[in-house]
Amino acid sequence: MGSSMEGNKKIELTMRLSEFEMPPMQDVLIVGKMAPIGAEAARRMVDILSPDQYMIKKTEHPIIEAIVIRKSLLNMMPEDKLIALILEEGEKVTNETMIVRVQLNITILVSKSIEL
Amino acid sequence: MIRCVADIMIKDFPVVDALAGLRHVQNMAVRNEFGSLVVMESNKVVGVLNYWDLVKSHPNRIVADAMSEKFMYIAPEMTVWEAKEMLDEHCVELLLIGNQQAVCGMVNQPLIDAEIGQHRDLLTGLYRSDYIYYQAIKLLDGGSAISFIFLDVNNFGRIDKEYGHIYGDKILQEISALLKNKMNEQTYLSRFGGDEFLVLTPYNIDECCSFAENLLHSVVCHHFYKDIPVTISAGIAKKSAEGSLEDPFSSLLQMVNRASLASTKAKKNKSELVVADDVDFNEELGRMSL
C-alpha cells in the first residue's frame, strides 16, 4: 500500500544591511572576568583596525577583569579618576560574563576672566 | 649534597602560542597531563598557564587572556631551597631555567615541594641535614660566624629495648617539639639521624654554649611520655666570621663531624656539653685529600 504526499517547499529570506562600524567598539570596553573574549583579544582586534588607539587597564575588581580604553580620553582627564568612574558606573550594569561597550563624551568647561 | 634545580627541572616542557584558543589547550590538557604550560609569542616567553587558569577561564578566549605573567628566570645552579624561597617570596608560579634568549627547563611549585618533601623527616616533621647545610652556606656567604650543636639522646637504644620502638618514636617526637619550640629566627633545627639532632646558629662560642645549655635544660626539665627518663648530650663545633672556606660544603661536613665527636665525648665524660677544638678547615681538608 503506497501513499504519496503532494507538497511544495519555499524559502523565505530576510536581509538587513547596515554599515560596519569602524572600529567595532566605541570609547571603552568593560570586560568581565568570565567573558568569552578577554581584554587582550579585544585590544589586538582593535589594534589591527585602529592601530595604537586603545590600551588595556587591568583592574582589581571582583567581576571586572579589565577595561580597554581609547588612549585619547586619558589626555582629557586624570587616568585614575576616569577609570574609577567607569568602574563605578560599569559594575551597576555588568556581570562577570559580559562585555559592555561604553560611549563616553568628555566636555571640558573653561571659564576665565581677563583683566583689560 | 644540596641538589640544584638543574637536577630536577622538566626539560621537555609543553609550549603553547599566546594566540591559541583555550578550548584547544583544554583538549590538549585532557589528552596529556601537564602541570604548567609555557606561553610564547614571537619566540619569546610571555607568560605561563596552569590548570587553574584553564579551569577559571572561558574556553573561547585566547591563551593571552588566560595566562599569568608570574614567572621568573633563574640559573640552573640555583639550589632547590633557593628556588622554594623564590617561589614563596615573589608569589610566582613557575621558574624558567635560563634566560630570555634560551630556556632549558622549568620548575614549578609542585615539583619543588615534592623535592623539598624528600628532605623532611616523616616522624618528627623536621627537615633533614640538607636544609641546615643550605642555611649554613647562606650564613657563610653573608660573612657570618656559624656554629653547629650536635645533640644526641643518651642511651636511646636502652629506651627502645626497655619500652619498645613505638615509645622510642614518641620520645623522639617530644624532643623534636621541645627543640623546635626553642628555635628563633636565627637558628635552624634538623633531624640528623636516628636519635641525633643538628642545630645551626650564627652565634659566637659563648652565645652558642648558652643556647645549647638552654636546649639541654628544656629536655631535662620535661616530663616525657610514661615518665621515661631522657637526657641528651651536646657537642659544638664553630667557625668564626674571619677567613673564607675553599670548599664550603666539605668544610661543613667536617664541622658537623667534629660536633658529633664532641657530643660522643660529652656522653663518655657525662659532662652534657663539649666544645670541639678550633681547627683550620681549609688545612684539614688539604690533609684529608693527601
PDB file of C-alpha atoms in Angstrom, chain A residues 41-114:
ATOM      1  CA  ALA A  41      41.984  39.655  22.394  1.00  0.00           C
ATOM      2  CA  ALA A  42      39.818  42.803  22.250  1.00  0.00           C
ATOM      3  CA  ARG A  43      42.858  45.071  22.244  1.00  0.00           C
ATOM      4  CA  ARG A  44      44.547  43.103  19.474  1.00  0.00           C
ATOM      5  CA  MET A  45      41.365  43.160  17.423  1.00  0.00           C
ATOM      6  CA  VAL A  46      41.049  46.944  17.588  1.00  0.00           C
ATOM      7  CA  ASP A  47      44.803  47.358  17.213  1.00  0.00           C
ATOM      8  CA  ILE A  48      44.599  45.786  13.776  1.00  0.00           C
ATOM      9  CA  LEU A  49      41.704  48.039  12.778  1.00  0.00           C
ATOM     10  CA  SER A  50      42.806  51.177  14.636  1.00  0.00           C
ATOM     11  CA  PRO A  51      46.492  50.838  15.483  1.00  0.00           C
ATOM     12  CA  ASP A  52      47.786  52.356  18.747  1.00  0.00           C
ATOM     13  CA  GLN A  53      44.470  53.935  19.685  1.00  0.00           C
ATOM     14  CA  TYR A  54      43.434  51.705  22.592  1.00  0.00           C
ATOM     15  CA  MET A  55      45.093  50.382  25.710  1.00  0.00           C
ATOM     16  CA  ILE A  56      44.271  47.815  28.385  1.00  0.00           C
ATOM     17  CA  LYS A  57      43.865  48.709  32.026  1.00  0.00           C
ATOM     18  CA  LYS A  58      43.744  45.598  34.246  1.00  0.00           C
ATOM     19  CA  THR A  59      41.651  46.116  37.354  1.00  0.00           C
ATOM     20  CA  GLU A  60      41.498  44.686  40.853  1.00  0.00           C
ATOM     21  CA  HIS A  61      37.742  44.280  40.792  1.00  0.00           C
ATOM     22  CA  PRO A  62      35.593  41.304  41.854  1.00  0.00           C
ATOM     23  CA  ILE A  63      33.800  40.936  38.486  1.00  0.00           C
ATOM     24  CA  ILE A  64      35.561  43.238  36.013  1.00  0.00           C
ATOM     25  CA  GLU A  65      38.851  41.924  34.691  1.00  0.00           C
ATOM     26  CA  ALA A  66      39.936  44.919  32.643  1.00  0.00           C
ATOM     27  CA  ILE A  67      38.827  47.850  30.596  1.00  0.00           C
ATOM     28  CA  VAL A  68      40.012  48.611  27.081  1.00  0.00           C
ATOM     29  CA  ILE A  69      40.051  52.363  26.695  1.00  0.00           C
ATOM     30  CA  ARG A  70      40.690  54.850  23.922  1.00  0.00           C
ATOM     31  CA  LYS A  71      44.037  56.477  24.732  1.00  0.00           C
ATOM     32  CA  SER A  72      42.930  59.984  23.730  1.00  0.00           C
ATOM     33  CA  LEU A  73      40.414  60.019  26.599  1.00  0.00           C
ATOM     34  CA  LEU A  74      43.263  59.798  29.055  1.00  0.00           C
ATOM     35  CA  ASN A  75      44.613  63.113  27.765  1.00  0.00           C
ATOM     36  CA  MET A  76      41.434  64.859  28.791  1.00  0.00           C
ATOM     37  CA  MET A  77      41.227  63.893  32.441  1.00  0.00           C
ATOM     38  CA  PRO A  78      43.336  62.092  35.062  1.00  0.00           C
ATOM     39  CA  GLU A  79      43.552  58.343  34.381  1.00  0.00           C
ATOM     40  CA  ASP A  80      42.750  57.179  37.921  1.00  0.00           C
ATOM     41  CA  LYS A  81      39.657  59.354  38.164  1.00  0.00           C
ATOM     42  CA  LEU A  82      38.355  58.260  34.757  1.00  0.00           C
ATOM     43  CA  ILE A  83      38.910  54.553  35.439  1.00  0.00           C
ATOM     44  CA  ALA A  84      37.310  54.804  38.887  1.00  0.00           C
ATOM     45  CA  LEU A  85      34.275  56.449  37.307  1.00  0.00           C
ATOM     46  CA  ILE A  86      33.987  53.803  34.551  1.00  0.00           C
ATOM     47  CA  LEU A  87      34.207  51.007  37.141  1.00  0.00           C
ATOM     48  CA  GLU A  88      31.708  52.676  39.446  1.00  0.00           C
ATOM     49  CA  GLU A  89      29.098  53.009  36.693  1.00  0.00           C
ATOM     50  CA  GLY A  90      30.074  49.849  34.853  1.00  0.00           C
ATOM     51  CA  GLU A  91      29.661  47.487  37.810  1.00  0.00           C
ATOM     52  CA  LYS A  92      25.997  48.509  38.086  1.00  0.00           C
ATOM     53  CA  VAL A  93      25.184  47.051  34.676  1.00  0.00           C
ATOM     54  CA  THR A  94      27.834  44.362  34.196  1.00  0.00           C
ATOM     55  CA  ASN A  95      28.189  40.793  35.364  1.00  0.00           C
ATOM     56  CA  GLU A  96      31.345  38.695  35.051  1.00  0.00           C
ATOM     57  CA  THR A  97      30.289  37.008  31.791  1.00  0.00           C
ATOM     58  CA  MET A  98      29.566  40.256  29.941  1.00  0.00           C
ATOM     59  CA  ILE A  99      31.453  42.635  27.698  1.00  0.00           C
ATOM     60  CA  VAL A 100      29.941  46.095  27.872  1.00  0.00           C
ATOM     61  CA  ARG A 101      30.540  48.772  25.271  1.00  0.00           C
ATOM     62  CA  VAL A 102      30.694  52.305  26.611  1.00  0.00           C
ATOM     63  CA  GLN A 103      30.339  55.581  24.759  1.00  0.00           C
ATOM     64  CA  LEU A 104      31.981  58.384  26.658  1.00  0.00           C
ATOM     65  CA  ASN A 105      31.779  62.063  25.849  1.00  0.00           C
ATOM     66  CA  ILE A 106      34.009  64.383  27.794  1.00  0.00           C
ATOM     67  CA  THR A 107      33.351  68.083  27.645  1.00  0.00           C
ATOM     68  CA  ILE A 108      35.773  70.435  29.300  1.00  0.00           C
ATOM     69  CA  LEU A 109      34.296  73.672  30.525  1.00  0.00           C
ATOM     70  CA  VAL A 110      36.706  76.578  30.877  1.00  0.00           C
ATOM     71  CA  SER A 111      35.796  79.867  32.392  1.00  0.00           C
ATOM     72  CA  LYS A 112      38.334  82.648  32.685  1.00  0.00           C
ATOM     73  CA  SER A 113      38.170  86.331  33.361  1.00  0.00           C
ATOM     74  CA  ILE A 114      40.717  88.535  31.710  1.00  0.00           C
TER      75      ILE A 114
END
